[in-house]
Each structure stands twice: as structure tokens, then as C-alpha cells.
Amino acid sequence: MTDTTAANQRAAEALHAMRTAAPLVHNITNYVAMNIMANVMLAAGASPAMLHAREEAAEFAGIAQALTLNIGTISPPWAEAMIGAAQSIAGKPWVLDPVAVGATGYRRALGAELLALSPTVIRGNASEILSLAGTQAAGKGADAADSVAAAQDAARALALRTGGVVAVTGALDYVTDGTRAAEVANGHPMMPRITALGCSLTGIVGAFCVGQNPFDATVAALAFYGLAGERAGMASAGPGSFQVAFLDALAAITPEDLAAGARIAAR
């Protein structure tokens, strides 16, 4: 069995395990992403919870099987909720999505505070990963202006610093735990044209990580998501129909489909 075949089989097994578990994932995400993220996670087979009140976030994180944090439309009460939830999720996986973390001093400070709480996985675009690692980045708000390749060294350093996994997503995704690395080539050019699909991917990563090795789970989540994008692209005429086709593809892809269609390469 080649390395690629073995990686694809692990991805297929991870999809089966995620759907079997149907994990409850607590998502503190941004206003723009809430609806599409919840629908994406339901279509994939997970159970999303979208709550952010600081009065209950920490308590609910103790109930959930995983947590995802997205700082896209951050405010002080939401920041408090995120910190409390991350502190309460101990022993279970949580994923940090550092949206536009380099754009303002407030975001940089919050990013550093959340980073110190040792996320299981950090998922962001190249500019966000560079900024979170303390490297000069060229991002425009939530959009990346740096290549995935330019962020690979920063991703490895960040993974070694946190003890977690870092996923740099773009046209060619890069995943590392500081020692191992993989690239995932699945995806479709239409995906960046749909708002919050990247934010929604963070929830899928969180769901896959429940009960599974975080590195393999993250690689599997990215391949699954990208394959759904490829199928949606073939079935749609533009951004509007793509959204519908994408949800359908997430629900329809089987572990066997993923084993056959994932494009994963060890690096």
C-alpha cells in the first residue's frame, strides 16, 4: 500500500468514525458564519451548537465533545466567552480560527491569549498563520495575501510551540504537527467566493478531531471538505447554486468516495 493510498484510507476511516459519533461541537463563531456553518456541519453528520453568551459558554463547553473558536466578529463579551470555554474544554479537542488576527492590536492580543491556552488545531489562511506566529504578513482583513508555501515554516514553528496541529488552508492545504506534514489538493475555485465556507471548515475539523488523532483527523477533514467542493463545482452554475450543491455533496460523500477521491500527499 502506497503512502497516498494509506492516507486516503485513514481519511475514509476518519469520516466513518465522525459520522458514527455524530459529535456535539460547541462553536463560538462570527455573525456571518453561524447559519452556513451549522448547515454544513449537519450535512456532514455532526451536531453543531451555536452559542456564545459568556454566562453559559464555559458551562456548555464542559458538555460538548469539541469546541471551535472564530474571532471574525469579536467583541469583549465574546472574547470572555471564548477564553472561558477554552479553559473548560480540558481534555477534549478545540480548534482556533484566528480570522484577520493581524488586522488590529485587539485581535493580536486576543490571538496571543487564546494561543496560550494550547489549541488542539489552529486553522487559518497563510496570512493569519504568519501573523499568529509573529511573522510579517500581507493579509487584507480576513483575506490572505500570502501563499500557503510562504507560511509553512511559521506553521511548523507554531505547531511545535503549542504542541498542536496547524492547518494552512488555501488552493493547496498544508497540515503539520511540527514533525509530520501533509498537503491536501482537494478543493474548487468557487469555494473562496462563498462567504463563511472557510469558517465552516473549522467546525468540520473540530468534529473530525473527536476521539481521533488530531493530525490525521485534520487532514481527513480538509480532504472531505475539498472533495465536496469539487463535486459541487461540477453540479452548479455559480455561487448561488454552488452553496446548495455543496451541502448536498457533504451529505452524499461516503467513506469509499473519500478513499477514492482524496488527494493527500505526505511532505
PDB file of C-alpha atoms in Angstrom:
ATOM      1  CA  MET A   1       0.000   0.000   0.000  1.00  0.00           C
ATOM      2  CA  THR A   2       1.472   3.361  -1.018  1.00  0.00           C
ATOM      3  CA  ASP A   3       1.656   6.299   1.389  1.00  0.00           C
ATOM      4  CA  THR A   4      -1.094   8.070  -0.569  1.00  0.00           C
ATOM      5  CA  THR A   5      -3.375   5.021  -0.527  1.00  0.00           C
ATOM      6  CA  ALA A   6      -2.822   4.600   3.214  1.00  0.00           C
ATOM      7  CA  ALA A   7      -3.550   8.289   3.853  1.00  0.00           C
ATOM      8  CA  ASN A   8      -6.740   8.086   1.805  1.00  0.00           C
ATOM      9  CA  GLN A   9      -7.851   5.020   3.731  1.00  0.00           C
ATOM     10  CA  ARG A  10      -7.205   6.787   7.039  1.00  0.00           C
ATOM     11  CA  ALA A  11      -9.313   9.700   5.787  1.00  0.00           C
ATOM     12  CA  ALA A  12     -12.141   7.331   4.891  1.00  0.00           C
ATOM     13  CA  GLU A  13     -11.984   5.719   8.324  1.00  0.00           C
ATOM     14  CA  ALA A  14     -11.984   9.145   9.975  1.00  0.00           C
ATOM     15  CA  LEU A  15     -15.141  10.159   8.090  1.00  0.00           C
ATOM     16  CA  HIS A  16     -16.862   6.940   9.155  1.00  0.00           C
ATOM     17  CA  ALA A  17     -15.821   7.482  12.785  1.00  0.00           C
ATOM     18  CA  MET A  18     -17.039  11.086  12.785  1.00  0.00           C
ATOM     19  CA  ARG A  19     -20.443  10.171  11.415  1.00  0.00           C
ATOM     20  CA  THR A  20     -20.766   7.264  13.808  1.00  0.00           C
ATOM     21  CA  ALA A  21     -20.040   9.552  16.752  1.00  0.00           C
ATOM     22  CA  ALA A  22     -22.158  12.468  15.422  1.00  0.00           C
ATOM     23  CA  PRO A  23     -20.233  14.656  17.901  1.00  0.00           C
ATOM     24  CA  LEU A  24     -21.719  17.657  19.680  1.00  0.00           C
ATOM     25  CA  VAL A  25     -19.477  20.580  18.734  1.00  0.00           C
ATOM     26  CA  HIS A  26     -19.717  23.922  20.523  1.00  0.00           C
ATOM     27  CA  ASN A  27     -18.982  26.720  18.033  1.00  0.00           C
ATOM     28  CA  ILE A  28     -18.366  30.312  19.064  1.00  0.00           C
ATOM     29  CA  THR A  29     -18.124  31.786  15.601  1.00  0.00           C
ATOM     30  CA  ASN A  30     -18.910  35.048  13.843  1.00  0.00           C
ATOM     31  CA  TYR A  31     -22.275  36.504  12.879  1.00  0.00           C
ATOM     32  CA  VAL A  32     -21.657  35.924   9.174  1.00  0.00           C
ATOM     33  CA  ALA A  33     -20.850  32.224   9.609  1.00  0.00           C
ATOM     34  CA  MET A  34     -23.441  30.954  12.076  1.00  0.00           C
ATOM     35  CA  ASN A  35     -26.137  29.759   9.679  1.00  0.00           C
ATOM     36  CA  ILE A  36     -23.974  28.283   6.941  1.00  0.00           C
ATOM     37  CA  MET A  37     -21.634  26.684   9.480  1.00  0.00           C
ATOM     38  CA  ALA A  38     -24.491  24.961  11.278  1.00  0.00           C
ATOM     39  CA  ASN A  39     -25.920  23.676   7.991  1.00  0.00           C
ATOM     40  CA  VAL A  40     -22.511  22.484   6.785  1.00  0.00           C
ATOM     41  CA  MET A  41     -21.909  20.551   9.996  1.00  0.00           C
ATOM     42  CA  LEU A  42     -25.371  18.979   9.959  1.00  0.00           C
ATOM     43  CA  ALA A  43     -24.917  17.928   6.338  1.00  0.00           C
ATOM     44  CA  ALA A  44     -21.563  16.340   7.151  1.00  0.00           C
ATOM     45  CA  GLY A  45     -23.008  14.354  10.046  1.00  0.00           C
ATOM     46  CA  ALA A  46     -22.018  16.337  13.144  1.00  0.00           C
ATOM     47  CA  SER A  47     -24.194  18.050  15.752  1.00  0.00           C
ATOM     48  CA  PRO A  48     -23.456  21.806  15.979  1.00  0.00           C
ATOM     49  CA  ALA A  49     -24.295  24.105  18.871  1.00  0.00           C
ATOM     50  CA  MET A  50     -24.049  27.830  18.176  1.00  0.00           C
ATOM     51  CA  LEU A  51     -23.950  29.723  21.468  1.00  0.00           C
ATOM     52  CA  HIS A  52     -21.677  32.476  22.652  1.00  0.00           C
ATOM     53  CA  ALA A  53     -23.067  34.089  25.821  1.00  0.00           C
ATOM     54  CA  ARG A  54     -20.277  34.483  28.347  1.00  0.00           C
ATOM     55  CA  GLU A  55     -22.745  33.492  31.086  1.00  0.00           C
ATOM     56  CA  GLU A  56     -23.027  29.931  29.714  1.00  0.00           C
ATOM     57  CA  ALA A  57     -20.156  29.330  27.290  1.00  0.00           C
ATOM     58  CA  ALA A  58     -17.797  27.760  29.812  1.00  0.00           C
ATOM     59  CA  GLU A  59     -20.512  25.528  31.243  1.00  0.00           C
ATOM     60  CA  PHE A  60     -21.642  24.338  27.825  1.00  0.00           C
ATOM     61  CA  ALA A  61     -18.070  23.644  26.736  1.00  0.00           C
ATOM     62  CA  GLY A  62     -17.949  21.101  29.542  1.00  0.00           C
ATOM     63  CA  ILE A  63     -20.890  19.287  27.938  1.00  0.00           C
ATOM     64  CA  ALA A  64     -19.698  19.448  24.330  1.00  0.00           C
ATOM     65  CA  GLN A  65     -17.315  16.932  22.773  1.00  0.00           C
ATOM     66  CA  ALA A  66     -15.330  19.595  20.946  1.00  0.00           C
ATOM     67  CA  LEU A  67     -15.050  23.376  20.721  1.00  0.00           C
ATOM     68  CA  THR A  68     -14.265  25.782  17.893  1.00  0.00           C
ATOM     69  CA  LEU A  69     -13.438  29.472  18.314  1.00  0.00           C
ATOM     70  CA  ASN A  70     -13.580  32.025  15.489  1.00  0.00           C
ATOM     71  CA  ILE A  71     -12.641  35.660  16.156  1.00  0.00           C
ATOM     72  CA  GLY A  72     -14.203  37.077  12.992  1.00  0.00           C
ATOM     73  CA  THR A  73     -16.696  39.469  14.627  1.00  0.00           C
ATOM     74  CA  ILE A  74     -15.137  39.648  18.039  1.00  0.00           C
ATOM     75  CA  SER A  75     -16.233  41.850  20.940  1.00  0.00           C
ATOM     76  CA  PRO A  76     -15.187  41.877  24.618  1.00  0.00           C
ATOM     77  CA  PRO A  77     -18.103  39.700  25.843  1.00  0.00           C
ATOM     78  CA  TRP A  78     -17.425  37.161  23.097  1.00  0.00           C
ATOM     79  CA  ALA A  79     -13.722  37.171  23.912  1.00  0.00           C
ATOM     80  CA  GLU A  80     -14.527  36.404  27.545  1.00  0.00           C
ATOM     81  CA  ALA A  81     -16.814  33.591  26.432  1.00  0.00           C
ATOM     82  CA  MET A  82     -14.095  32.139  24.225  1.00  0.00           C
ATOM     83  CA  ILE A  83     -11.471  32.203  26.944  1.00  0.00           C
ATOM     84  CA  GLY A  84     -13.838  30.621  29.455  1.00  0.00           C
ATOM     85  CA  ALA A  85     -14.877  27.914  27.009  1.00  0.00           C
ATOM     86  CA  ALA A  86     -11.276  27.080  26.076  1.00  0.00           C
ATOM     87  CA  GLN A  87     -10.378  26.808  29.743  1.00  0.00           C
ATOM     88  CA  SER A  88     -13.318  24.455  30.355  1.00  0.00           C
ATOM     89  CA  ILE A  89     -12.790  22.101  27.411  1.00  0.00           C
ATOM     90  CA  ALA A  90      -9.730  20.471  29.021  1.00  0.00           C
ATOM     91  CA  GLY A  91      -9.050  17.001  27.703  1.00  0.00           C
ATOM     92  CA  LYS A  92     -11.227  17.450  24.634  1.00  0.00           C
ATOM     93  CA  PRO A  93     -10.244  18.908  21.252  1.00  0.00           C
ATOM     94  CA  TRP A  94     -10.661  22.561  20.389  1.00  0.00           C
ATOM     95  CA  VAL A  95      -9.900  24.453  17.193  1.00  0.00           C
ATOM     96  CA  LEU A  96      -8.821  28.087  16.858  1.00  0.00           C
ATOM     97  CA  ASP A  97      -9.742  30.030  13.712  1.00  0.00           C
ATOM     98  CA  PRO A  98      -7.768  33.307  14.026  1.00  0.00           C
ATOM     99  CA  VAL A  99      -9.709  35.357  11.485  1.00  0.00           C
ATOM    100  CA  ALA A 100      -7.848  38.545  10.494  1.00  0.00           C
ATOM    101  CA  VAL A 101      -5.685  38.157  13.601  1.00  0.00           C
ATOM    102  CA  GLY A 102      -3.074  40.588  12.310  1.00  0.00           C
ATOM    103  CA  ALA A 103      -5.500  43.352  11.365  1.00  0.00           C
ATOM    104  CA  THR A 104      -5.671  45.179  14.724  1.00  0.00           C
ATOM    105  CA  GLY A 105      -3.919  45.270  18.051  1.00  0.00           C
ATOM    106  CA  TYR A 106      -7.042  43.959  19.762  1.00  0.00           C
ATOM    107  CA  ARG A 107      -7.078  40.877  17.560  1.00  0.00           C
ATOM    108  CA  ARG A 108      -3.371  40.283  18.003  1.00  0.00           C
ATOM    109  CA  ALA A 109      -3.710  40.426  21.787  1.00  0.00           C
ATOM    110  CA  LEU A 110      -6.688  38.062  21.829  1.00  0.00           C
ATOM    111  CA  GLY A 111      -4.960  35.712  19.408  1.00  0.00           C
ATOM    112  CA  ALA A 112      -1.955  35.518  21.729  1.00  0.00           C
ATOM    113  CA  GLU A 113      -4.200  34.884  24.746  1.00  0.00           C
ATOM    114  CA  LEU A 114      -6.055  32.058  23.011  1.00  0.00           C
ATOM    115  CA  LEU A 115      -2.825  30.613  21.650  1.00  0.00           C
ATOM    116  CA  ALA A 116      -1.519  30.351  25.220  1.00  0.00           C
ATOM    117  CA  LEU A 117      -4.443  28.025  26.002  1.00  0.00           C
ATOM    118  CA  SER A 118      -2.946  25.384  23.659  1.00  0.00           C
ATOM    119  CA  PRO A 119      -5.494  24.769  20.898  1.00  0.00           C
ATOM    120  CA  THR A 120      -5.595  21.245  19.536  1.00  0.00           C
ATOM    121  CA  VAL A 121      -5.714  22.610  15.998  1.00  0.00           C
ATOM    122  CA  ILE A 122      -5.180  26.058  14.515  1.00  0.00           C
ATOM    123  CA  ARG A 123      -6.820  26.526  11.110  1.00  0.00           C
ATOM    124  CA  GLY A 124      -6.301  29.679   9.119  1.00  0.00           C
ATOM    125  CA  ASN A 125      -5.150  31.134   5.846  1.00  0.00           C
ATOM    126  CA  ALA A 126      -1.482  31.834   5.230  1.00  0.00           C
ATOM    127  CA  SER A 127      -1.581  35.467   6.344  1.00  0.00           C
ATOM    128  CA  GLU A 128      -3.384  34.563   9.580  1.00  0.00           C
ATOM    129  CA  ILE A 129      -0.888  31.816  10.407  1.00  0.00           C
ATOM    130  CA  LEU A 130       2.053  34.118   9.711  1.00  0.00           C
ATOM    131  CA  SER A 131       0.548  36.838  11.921  1.00  0.00           C
ATOM    132  CA  LEU A 132      -0.279  34.435  14.748  1.00  0.00           C
ATOM    133  CA  ALA A 133       3.305  33.155  14.631  1.00  0.00           C
ATOM    134  CA  GLY A 134       4.607  36.713  14.946  1.00  0.00           C
ATOM    135  CA  THR A 135       5.853  36.930  11.352  1.00  0.00           C
ATOM    136  CA  GLN A 136       5.167  39.808   8.976  1.00  0.00           C
ATOM    137  CA  ALA A 137       2.117  39.057   6.857  1.00  0.00           C
ATOM    138  CA  ALA A 138       0.422  40.804   3.961  1.00  0.00           C
ATOM    139  CA  GLY A 139      -3.210  39.936   4.624  1.00  0.00           C
ATOM    140  CA  LYS A 140      -6.148  42.221   3.856  1.00  0.00           C
ATOM    141  CA  GLY A 141      -8.566  41.754   6.739  1.00  0.00           C
ATOM    142  CA  ALA A 142      -9.817  38.178   6.555  1.00  0.00           C
ATOM    143  CA  ASP A 143      -8.308  37.615   3.095  1.00  0.00           C
ATOM    144  CA  ALA A 144      -4.893  36.061   2.590  1.00  0.00           C
ATOM    145  CA  ALA A 145      -2.269  37.946   0.603  1.00  0.00           C
ATOM    146  CA  ASP A 146       0.449  35.384   1.297  1.00  0.00           C
ATOM    147  CA  SER A 147       0.902  31.963  -0.280  1.00  0.00           C
ATOM    148  CA  VAL A 148       0.440  28.739   1.649  1.00  0.00           C
ATOM    149  CA  ALA A 149       4.060  27.860   0.846  1.00  0.00           C
ATOM    150  CA  ALA A 150       5.230  31.098   2.476  1.00  0.00           C
ATOM    151  CA  ALA A 151       3.564  30.093   5.748  1.00  0.00           C
ATOM    152  CA  GLN A 152       4.902  26.549   6.049  1.00  0.00           C
ATOM    153  CA  ASP A 153       7.887  27.401   8.263  1.00  0.00           C
ATOM    154  CA  ALA A 154       5.666  29.533  10.514  1.00  0.00           C
ATOM    155  CA  ALA A 155       3.125  26.713  10.701  1.00  0.00           C
ATOM    156  CA  ARG A 156       5.753  24.205  11.812  1.00  0.00           C
ATOM    157  CA  ALA A 157       7.130  26.601  14.421  1.00  0.00           C
ATOM    158  CA  LEU A 158       3.621  27.342  15.706  1.00  0.00           C
ATOM    159  CA  ALA A 159       2.805  23.640  15.953  1.00  0.00           C
ATOM    160  CA  LEU A 160       5.969  22.952  17.929  1.00  0.00           C
ATOM    161  CA  ARG A 161       5.265  25.902  20.225  1.00  0.00           C
ATOM    162  CA  THR A 162       1.688  24.865  21.006  1.00  0.00           C
ATOM    163  CA  GLY A 163       2.036  21.095  20.823  1.00  0.00           C
ATOM    164  CA  GLY A 164      -0.919  21.035  18.439  1.00  0.00           C
ATOM    165  CA  VAL A 165      -1.664  20.814  14.726  1.00  0.00           C
ATOM    166  CA  VAL A 166      -1.606  23.766  12.341  1.00  0.00           C
ATOM    167  CA  ALA A 167      -3.551  23.764   9.070  1.00  0.00           C
ATOM    168  CA  VAL A 168      -2.805  26.445   6.486  1.00  0.00           C
ATOM    169  CA  THR A 169      -5.691  26.406   4.038  1.00  0.00           C
ATOM    170  CA  GLY A 170      -5.709  27.724   0.500  1.00  0.00           C
ATOM    171  CA  ALA A 171      -5.549  26.356  -3.030  1.00  0.00           C
ATOM    172  CA  LEU A 172      -3.260  23.627  -1.668  1.00  0.00           C
ATOM    173  CA  ASP A 173      -3.745  22.957   2.058  1.00  0.00           C
ATOM    174  CA  TYR A 174      -0.765  22.292   4.329  1.00  0.00           C
ATOM    175  CA  VAL A 175      -1.091  20.472   7.665  1.00  0.00           C
ATOM    176  CA  THR A 176       1.676  19.920  10.211  1.00  0.00           C
ATOM    177  CA  ASP A 177       2.190  18.884  13.810  1.00  0.00           C
ATOM    178  CA  GLY A 178       5.740  20.236  13.710  1.00  0.00           C
ATOM    179  CA  THR A 179       7.200  16.852  12.805  1.00  0.00           C
ATOM    180  CA  ARG A 180       4.871  15.367  10.219  1.00  0.00           C
ATOM    181  CA  ALA A 181       3.342  17.292   7.346  1.00  0.00           C
ATOM    182  CA  ALA A 182       0.840  16.652   4.582  1.00  0.00           C
ATOM    183  CA  GLU A 183      -0.649  18.532   1.670  1.00  0.00           C
ATOM    184  CA  VAL A 184      -4.262  18.226   0.570  1.00  0.00           C
ATOM    185  CA  ALA A 185      -5.022  19.164  -3.024  1.00  0.00           C
ATOM    186  CA  ASN A 186      -8.804  18.748  -2.971  1.00  0.00           C
ATOM    187  CA  GLY A 187     -10.954  21.833  -3.492  1.00  0.00           C
ATOM    188  CA  HIS A 188     -12.625  24.071  -6.070  1.00  0.00           C
ATOM    189  CA  PRO A 189     -12.005  27.702  -7.140  1.00  0.00           C
ATOM    190  CA  MET A 190     -15.610  28.611  -6.315  1.00  0.00           C
ATOM    191  CA  MET A 191     -15.159  27.898  -2.610  1.00  0.00           C
ATOM    192  CA  PRO A 192     -13.494  31.239  -1.670  1.00  0.00           C
ATOM    193  CA  ARG A 193     -16.396  33.069  -3.368  1.00  0.00           C
ATOM    194  CA  ILE A 194     -18.914  31.785  -0.807  1.00  0.00           C
ATOM    195  CA  THR A 195     -18.794  33.704   2.445  1.00  0.00           C
ATOM    196  CA  ALA A 196     -18.002  31.702   5.582  1.00  0.00           C
ATOM    197  CA  LEU A 197     -17.121  28.420   3.896  1.00  0.00           C
ATOM    198  CA  GLY A 198     -13.670  28.713   5.450  1.00  0.00           C
ATOM    199  CA  CYS A 199     -15.195  29.412   8.857  1.00  0.00           C
ATOM    200  CA  SER A 200     -17.465  26.412   8.398  1.00  0.00           C
ATOM    201  CA  LEU A 201     -14.474  24.187   7.668  1.00  0.00           C
ATOM    202  CA  THR A 202     -13.239  24.913  11.194  1.00  0.00           C
ATOM    203  CA  GLY A 203     -16.354  23.227  12.570  1.00  0.00           C
ATOM    204  CA  ILE A 204     -15.756  20.183  10.389  1.00  0.00           C
ATOM    205  CA  VAL A 205     -12.186  19.934  11.667  1.00  0.00           C
ATOM    206  CA  GLY A 206     -13.477  20.087  15.241  1.00  0.00           C
ATOM    207  CA  ALA A 207     -15.981  17.322  14.562  1.00  0.00           C
ATOM    208  CA  PHE A 208     -13.372  15.043  12.978  1.00  0.00           C
ATOM    209  CA  CYS A 209     -11.000  15.522  15.919  1.00  0.00           C
ATOM    210  CA  VAL A 210     -13.368  13.952  18.462  1.00  0.00           C
ATOM    211  CA  GLY A 211     -11.852  10.647  19.522  1.00  0.00           C
ATOM    212  CA  GLN A 212      -9.292  10.724  16.710  1.00  0.00           C
ATOM    213  CA  ASN A 213      -5.646  11.634  16.192  1.00  0.00           C
ATOM    214  CA  PRO A 214      -5.695  15.409  15.536  1.00  0.00           C
ATOM    215  CA  PHE A 215      -3.197  15.334  12.654  1.00  0.00           C
ATOM    216  CA  ASP A 216      -4.927  12.553  10.723  1.00  0.00           C
ATOM    217  CA  ALA A 217      -8.345  13.963  11.593  1.00  0.00           C
ATOM    218  CA  THR A 218      -7.452  17.417  10.263  1.00  0.00           C
ATOM    219  CA  VAL A 219      -6.048  16.003   7.025  1.00  0.00           C
ATOM    220  CA  ALA A 220      -9.192  13.904   6.591  1.00  0.00           C
ATOM    221  CA  ALA A 221     -11.493  16.858   7.271  1.00  0.00           C
ATOM    222  CA  LEU A 222      -9.746  19.006   4.674  1.00  0.00           C
ATOM    223  CA  ALA A 223      -9.828  16.264   2.043  1.00  0.00           C
ATOM    224  CA  PHE A 224     -13.516  15.562   2.700  1.00  0.00           C
ATOM    225  CA  TYR A 225     -14.393  19.251   2.523  1.00  0.00           C
ATOM    226  CA  GLY A 226     -12.380  19.827  -0.631  1.00  0.00           C
ATOM    227  CA  LEU A 227     -13.882  16.784  -2.350  1.00  0.00           C
ATOM    228  CA  ALA A 228     -17.363  18.116  -1.571  1.00  0.00           C
ATOM    229  CA  GLY A 229     -16.301  21.385  -3.205  1.00  0.00           C
ATOM    230  CA  GLU A 230     -15.158  19.543  -6.323  1.00  0.00           C
ATOM    231  CA  ARG A 231     -18.487  17.729  -6.592  1.00  0.00           C
ATOM    232  CA  ALA A 232     -20.432  20.925  -6.005  1.00  0.00           C
ATOM    233  CA  GLY A 233     -18.441  22.694  -8.691  1.00  0.00           C
ATOM    234  CA  MET A 234     -19.433  20.072 -11.248  1.00  0.00           C
ATOM    235  CA  ALA A 235     -23.108  20.382 -10.312  1.00  0.00           C
ATOM    236  CA  SER A 236     -23.505  24.177 -10.122  1.00  0.00           C
ATOM    237  CA  ALA A 237     -23.647  27.192 -12.422  1.00  0.00           C
ATOM    238  CA  GLY A 238     -22.437  29.853  -9.988  1.00  0.00           C
ATOM    239  CA  PRO A 239     -22.089  30.830  -6.328  1.00  0.00           C
ATOM    240  CA  GLY A 240     -25.790  30.524  -5.519  1.00  0.00           C
ATOM    241  CA  SER A 241     -26.304  27.003  -6.799  1.00  0.00           C
ATOM    242  CA  PHE A 242     -22.853  26.050  -5.504  1.00  0.00           C
ATOM    243  CA  GLN A 243     -23.970  26.539  -1.889  1.00  0.00           C
ATOM    244  CA  VAL A 244     -26.880  24.135  -2.323  1.00  0.00           C
ATOM    245  CA  ALA A 245     -24.794  21.605  -4.227  1.00  0.00           C
ATOM    246  CA  PHE A 246     -22.058  21.815  -1.604  1.00  0.00           C
ATOM    247  CA  LEU A 247     -24.411  20.898   1.239  1.00  0.00           C
ATOM    248  CA  ASP A 248     -25.753  18.009  -0.828  1.00  0.00           C
ATOM    249  CA  ALA A 249     -22.220  16.815  -1.581  1.00  0.00           C
ATOM    250  CA  LEU A 250     -21.215  16.875   2.092  1.00  0.00           C
ATOM    251  CA  ALA A 251     -24.167  14.647   2.914  1.00  0.00           C
ATOM    252  CA  ALA A 252     -23.658  12.310  -0.052  1.00  0.00           C
ATOM    253  CA  ILE A 253     -19.933  11.575   0.122  1.00  0.00           C
ATOM    254  CA  THR A 254     -19.263   8.127   1.557  1.00  0.00           C
ATOM    255  CA  PRO A 255     -16.048   6.870   3.142  1.00  0.00           C
ATOM    256  CA  GLU A 256     -15.499   4.866  -0.046  1.00  0.00           C
ATOM    257  CA  ASP A 257     -15.844   8.044  -2.115  1.00  0.00           C
ATOM    258  CA  LEU A 258     -13.269   9.755   0.078  1.00  0.00           C
ATOM    259  CA  ALA A 259     -10.835   6.844  -0.162  1.00  0.00           C
ATOM    260  CA  ALA A 260     -11.079   7.073  -3.951  1.00  0.00           C
ATOM    261  CA  GLY A 261     -11.149  10.864  -4.310  1.00  0.00           C
ATOM    262  CA  ALA A 262      -8.882  12.301  -1.604  1.00  0.00           C
ATOM    263  CA  ARG A 263      -5.662  13.863  -2.882  1.00  0.00           C
ATOM    264  CA  ILE A 264      -3.335  13.684   0.124  1.00  0.00           C
ATOM    265  CA  ALA A 265       0.436  13.696  -0.056  1.00  0.00           C
ATOM    266  CA  ALA A 266       2.925  13.379   2.806  1.00  0.00           C
ATOM    267  CA  ARG A 267       5.531  16.166   2.949  1.00  0.00           C
TER     268      ARG A 267
END
